[in-house]
PDB file of N, CA and C in Angstrom:
ATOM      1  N   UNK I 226      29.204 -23.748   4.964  1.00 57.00           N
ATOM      2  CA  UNK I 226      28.480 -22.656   5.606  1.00 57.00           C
ATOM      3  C   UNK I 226      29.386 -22.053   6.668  1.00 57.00           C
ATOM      4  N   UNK I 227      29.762 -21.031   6.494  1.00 61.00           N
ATOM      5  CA  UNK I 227      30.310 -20.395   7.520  1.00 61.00           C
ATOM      6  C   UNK I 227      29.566 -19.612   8.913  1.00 61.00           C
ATOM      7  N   UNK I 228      30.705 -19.917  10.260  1.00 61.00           N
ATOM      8  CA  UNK I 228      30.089 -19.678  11.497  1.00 61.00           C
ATOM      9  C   UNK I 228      30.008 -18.078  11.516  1.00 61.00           C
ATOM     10  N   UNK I 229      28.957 -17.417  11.682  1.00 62.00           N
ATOM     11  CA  UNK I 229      28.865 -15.831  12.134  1.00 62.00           C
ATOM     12  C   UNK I 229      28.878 -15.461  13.596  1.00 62.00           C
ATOM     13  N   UNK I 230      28.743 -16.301  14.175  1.00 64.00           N
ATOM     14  CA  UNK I 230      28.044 -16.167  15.597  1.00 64.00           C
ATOM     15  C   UNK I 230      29.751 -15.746  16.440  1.00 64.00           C
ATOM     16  N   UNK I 231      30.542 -15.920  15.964  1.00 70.00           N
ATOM     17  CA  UNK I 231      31.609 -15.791  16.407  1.00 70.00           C
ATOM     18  C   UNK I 231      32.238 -13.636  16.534  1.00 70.00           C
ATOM     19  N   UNK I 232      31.706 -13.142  15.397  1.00 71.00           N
ATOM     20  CA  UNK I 232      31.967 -11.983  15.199  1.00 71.00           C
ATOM     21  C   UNK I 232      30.717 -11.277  15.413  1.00 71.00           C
ATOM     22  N   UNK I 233      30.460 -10.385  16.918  1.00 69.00           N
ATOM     23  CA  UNK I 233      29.212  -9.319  16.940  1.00 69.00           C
ATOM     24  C   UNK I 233      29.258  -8.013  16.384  1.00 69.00           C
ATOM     25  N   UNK I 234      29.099  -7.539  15.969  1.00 71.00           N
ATOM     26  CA  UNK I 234      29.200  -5.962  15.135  1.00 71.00           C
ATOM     27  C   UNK I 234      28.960  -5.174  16.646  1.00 71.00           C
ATOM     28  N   UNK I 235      30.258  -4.050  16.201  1.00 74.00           N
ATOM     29  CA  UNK I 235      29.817  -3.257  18.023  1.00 74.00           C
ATOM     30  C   UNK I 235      28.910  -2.511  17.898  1.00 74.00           C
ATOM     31  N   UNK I 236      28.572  -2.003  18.752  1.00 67.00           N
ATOM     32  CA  UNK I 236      27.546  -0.982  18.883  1.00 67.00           C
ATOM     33  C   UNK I 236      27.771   0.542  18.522  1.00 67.00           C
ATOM     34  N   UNK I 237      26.806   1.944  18.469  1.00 67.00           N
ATOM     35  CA  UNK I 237      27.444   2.891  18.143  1.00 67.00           C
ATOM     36  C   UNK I 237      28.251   3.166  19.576  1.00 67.00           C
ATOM     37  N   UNK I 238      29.161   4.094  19.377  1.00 71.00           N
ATOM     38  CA  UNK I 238      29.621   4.566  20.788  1.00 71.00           C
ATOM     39  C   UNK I 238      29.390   5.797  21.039  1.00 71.00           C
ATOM     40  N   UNK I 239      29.284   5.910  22.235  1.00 69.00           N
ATOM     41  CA  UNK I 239      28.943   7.337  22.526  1.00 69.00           C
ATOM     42  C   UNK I 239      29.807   8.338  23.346  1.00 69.00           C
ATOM     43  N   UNK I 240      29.898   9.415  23.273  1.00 77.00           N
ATOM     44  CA  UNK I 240      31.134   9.848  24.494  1.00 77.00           C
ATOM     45  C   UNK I 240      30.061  10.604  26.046  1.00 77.00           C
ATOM     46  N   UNK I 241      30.828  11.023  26.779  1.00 84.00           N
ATOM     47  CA  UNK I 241      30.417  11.479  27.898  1.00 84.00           C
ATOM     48  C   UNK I 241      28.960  12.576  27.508  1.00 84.00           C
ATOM     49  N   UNK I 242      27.912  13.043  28.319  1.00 84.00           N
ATOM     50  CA  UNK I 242      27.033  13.788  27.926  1.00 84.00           C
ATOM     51  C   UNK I 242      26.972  15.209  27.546  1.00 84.00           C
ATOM     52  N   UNK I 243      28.738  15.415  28.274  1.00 84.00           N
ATOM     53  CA  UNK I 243      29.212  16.759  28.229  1.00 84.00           C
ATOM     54  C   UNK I 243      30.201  16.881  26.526  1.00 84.00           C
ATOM     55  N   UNK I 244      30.311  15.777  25.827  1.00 84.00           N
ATOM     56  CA  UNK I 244      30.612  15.757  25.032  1.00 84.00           C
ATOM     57  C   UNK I 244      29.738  15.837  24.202  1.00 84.00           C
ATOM     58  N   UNK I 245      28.560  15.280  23.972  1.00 81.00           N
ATOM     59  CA  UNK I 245      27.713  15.046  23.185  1.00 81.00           C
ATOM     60  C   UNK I 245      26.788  16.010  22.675  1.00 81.00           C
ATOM     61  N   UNK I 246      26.702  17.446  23.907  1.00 85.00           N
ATOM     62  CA  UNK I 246      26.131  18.260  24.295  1.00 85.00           C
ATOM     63  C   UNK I 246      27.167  19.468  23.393  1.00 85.00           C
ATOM     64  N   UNK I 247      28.408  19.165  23.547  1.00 86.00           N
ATOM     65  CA  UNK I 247      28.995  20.416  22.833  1.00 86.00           C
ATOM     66  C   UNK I 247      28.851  21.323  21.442  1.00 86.00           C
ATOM     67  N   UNK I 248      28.988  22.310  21.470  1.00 85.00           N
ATOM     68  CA  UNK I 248      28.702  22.931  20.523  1.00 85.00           C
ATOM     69  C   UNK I 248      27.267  23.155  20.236  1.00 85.00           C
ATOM     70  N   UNK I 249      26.609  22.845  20.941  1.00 87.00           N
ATOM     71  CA  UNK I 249      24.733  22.976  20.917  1.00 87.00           C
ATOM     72  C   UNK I 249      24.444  24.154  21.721  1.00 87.00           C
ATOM     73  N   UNK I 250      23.246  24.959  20.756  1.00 88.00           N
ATOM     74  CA  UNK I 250      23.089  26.331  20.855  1.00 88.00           C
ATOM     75  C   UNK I 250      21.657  26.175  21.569  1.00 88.00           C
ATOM     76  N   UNK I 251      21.146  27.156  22.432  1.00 85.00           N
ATOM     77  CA  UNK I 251      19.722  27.486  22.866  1.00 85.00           C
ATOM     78  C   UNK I 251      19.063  27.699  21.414  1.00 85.00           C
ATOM     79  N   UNK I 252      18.022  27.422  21.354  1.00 82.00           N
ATOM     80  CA  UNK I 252      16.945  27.446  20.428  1.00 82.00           C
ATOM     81  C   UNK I 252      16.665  29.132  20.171  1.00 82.00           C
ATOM     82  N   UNK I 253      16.312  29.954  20.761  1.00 85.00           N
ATOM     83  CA  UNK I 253      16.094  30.859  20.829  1.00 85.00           C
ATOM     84  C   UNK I 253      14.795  31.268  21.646  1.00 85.00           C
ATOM     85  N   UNK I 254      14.407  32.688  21.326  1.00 84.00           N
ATOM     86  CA  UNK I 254      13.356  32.671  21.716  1.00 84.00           C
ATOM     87  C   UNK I 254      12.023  32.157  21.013  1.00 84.00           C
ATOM     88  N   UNK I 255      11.301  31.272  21.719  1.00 77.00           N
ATOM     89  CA  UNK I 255      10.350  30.659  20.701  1.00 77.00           C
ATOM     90  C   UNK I 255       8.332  31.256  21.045  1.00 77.00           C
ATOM     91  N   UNK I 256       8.864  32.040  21.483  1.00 80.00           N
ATOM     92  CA  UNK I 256       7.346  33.348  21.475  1.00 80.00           C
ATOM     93  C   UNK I 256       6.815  33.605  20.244  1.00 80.00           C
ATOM     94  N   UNK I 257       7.670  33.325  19.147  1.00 82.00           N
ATOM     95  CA  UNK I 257       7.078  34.164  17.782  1.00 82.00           C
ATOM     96  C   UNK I 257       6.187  32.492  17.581  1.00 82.00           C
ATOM     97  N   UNK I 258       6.438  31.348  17.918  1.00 80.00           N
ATOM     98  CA  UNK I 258       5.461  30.491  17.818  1.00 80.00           C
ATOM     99  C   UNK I 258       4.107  30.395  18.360  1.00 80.00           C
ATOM    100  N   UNK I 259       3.812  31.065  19.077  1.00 80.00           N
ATOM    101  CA  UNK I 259       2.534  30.746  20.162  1.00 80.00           C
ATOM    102  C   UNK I 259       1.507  31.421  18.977  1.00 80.00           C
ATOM    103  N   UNK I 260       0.342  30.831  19.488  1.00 77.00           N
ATOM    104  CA  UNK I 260      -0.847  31.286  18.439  1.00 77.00           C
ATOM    105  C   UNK I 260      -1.720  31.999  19.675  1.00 77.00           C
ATOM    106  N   UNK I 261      -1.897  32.400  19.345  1.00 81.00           N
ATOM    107  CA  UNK I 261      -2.447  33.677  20.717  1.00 81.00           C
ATOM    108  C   UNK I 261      -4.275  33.207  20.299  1.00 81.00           C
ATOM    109  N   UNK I 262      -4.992  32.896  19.557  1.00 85.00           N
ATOM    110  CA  UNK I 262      -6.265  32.764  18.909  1.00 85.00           C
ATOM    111  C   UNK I 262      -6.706  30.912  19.318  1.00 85.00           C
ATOM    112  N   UNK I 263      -6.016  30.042  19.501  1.00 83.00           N
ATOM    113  CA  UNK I 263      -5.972  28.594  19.633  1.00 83.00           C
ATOM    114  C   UNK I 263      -6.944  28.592  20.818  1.00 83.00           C
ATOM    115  N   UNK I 264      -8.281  27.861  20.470  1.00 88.00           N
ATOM    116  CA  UNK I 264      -8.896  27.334  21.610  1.00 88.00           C
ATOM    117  C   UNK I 264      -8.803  26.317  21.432  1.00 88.00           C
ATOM    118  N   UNK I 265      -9.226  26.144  23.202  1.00 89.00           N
ATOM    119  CA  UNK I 265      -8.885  24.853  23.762  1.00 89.00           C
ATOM    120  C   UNK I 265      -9.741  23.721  23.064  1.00 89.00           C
ATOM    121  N   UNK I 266     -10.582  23.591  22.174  1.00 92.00           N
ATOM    122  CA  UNK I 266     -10.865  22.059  21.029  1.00 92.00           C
ATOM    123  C   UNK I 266      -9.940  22.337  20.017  1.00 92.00           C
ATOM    124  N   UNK I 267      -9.403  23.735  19.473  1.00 90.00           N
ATOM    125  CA  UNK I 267      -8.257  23.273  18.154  1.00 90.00           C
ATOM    126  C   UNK I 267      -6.655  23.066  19.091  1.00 90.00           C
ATOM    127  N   UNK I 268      -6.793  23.045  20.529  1.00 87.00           N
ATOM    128  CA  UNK I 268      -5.406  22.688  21.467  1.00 87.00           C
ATOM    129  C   UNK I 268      -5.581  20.907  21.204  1.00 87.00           C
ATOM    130  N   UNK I 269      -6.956  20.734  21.401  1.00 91.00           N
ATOM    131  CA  UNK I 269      -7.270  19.437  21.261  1.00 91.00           C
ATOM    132  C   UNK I 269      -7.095  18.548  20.498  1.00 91.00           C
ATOM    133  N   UNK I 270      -7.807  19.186  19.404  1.00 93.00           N
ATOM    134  CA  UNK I 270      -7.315  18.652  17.770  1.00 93.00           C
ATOM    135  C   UNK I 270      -5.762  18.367  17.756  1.00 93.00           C
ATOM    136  N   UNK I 271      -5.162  19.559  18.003  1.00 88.00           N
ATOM    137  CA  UNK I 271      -3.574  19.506  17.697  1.00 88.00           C
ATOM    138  C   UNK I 271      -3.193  18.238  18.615  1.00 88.00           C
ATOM    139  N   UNK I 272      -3.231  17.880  19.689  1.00 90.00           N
ATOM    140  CA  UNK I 272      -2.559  17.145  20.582  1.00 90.00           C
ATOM    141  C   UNK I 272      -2.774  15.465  20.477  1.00 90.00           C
ATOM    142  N   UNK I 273      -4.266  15.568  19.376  1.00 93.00           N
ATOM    143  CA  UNK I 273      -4.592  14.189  19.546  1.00 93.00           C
ATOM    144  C   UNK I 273      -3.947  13.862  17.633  1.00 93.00           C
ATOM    145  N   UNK I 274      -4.246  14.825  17.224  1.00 93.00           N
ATOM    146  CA  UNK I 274      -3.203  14.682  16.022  1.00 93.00           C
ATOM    147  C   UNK I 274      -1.960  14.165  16.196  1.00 93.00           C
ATOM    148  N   UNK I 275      -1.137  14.942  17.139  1.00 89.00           N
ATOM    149  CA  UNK I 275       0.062  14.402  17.705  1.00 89.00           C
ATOM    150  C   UNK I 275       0.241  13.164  17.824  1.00 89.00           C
ATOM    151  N   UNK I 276      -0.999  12.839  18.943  1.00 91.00           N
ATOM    152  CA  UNK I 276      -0.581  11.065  19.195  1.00 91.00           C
ATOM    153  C   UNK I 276      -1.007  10.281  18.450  1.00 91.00           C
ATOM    154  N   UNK I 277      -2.080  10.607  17.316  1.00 92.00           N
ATOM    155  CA  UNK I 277      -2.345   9.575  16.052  1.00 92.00           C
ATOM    156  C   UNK I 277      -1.194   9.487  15.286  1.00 92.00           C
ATOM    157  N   UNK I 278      -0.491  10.282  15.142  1.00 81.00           N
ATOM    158  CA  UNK I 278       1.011  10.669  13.901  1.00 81.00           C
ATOM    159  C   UNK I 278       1.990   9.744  14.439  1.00 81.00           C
TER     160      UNK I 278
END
């Protein structure tokens, strides 16, 4: 039986946050999402949907 305990697998690595961050674009404008008609029990619905999912 061979010993494993000797070799740990590394971890992922990561670089600085300013690295990680590069090349990442603003989303845009996200207005064309809003539902202008949503009352506050289908805000409800949606949110508790959320936390059942």
């Amino acid at each position: 039986m061979s010993d494993t305990s000797t070799h740990q697998p590394e971890g992922p690595k990561f670089g600085t946050v300013a690295r990680l961050i590069e090349g990442v674009e603003p989303m845009g404008e996200l207005g064309q999402f809003l539902i202008d008609d949503l009352t506050s029990e289908d805000e409800d619905t949606f949110y508790r949907v959320l936390d059942e999912a």
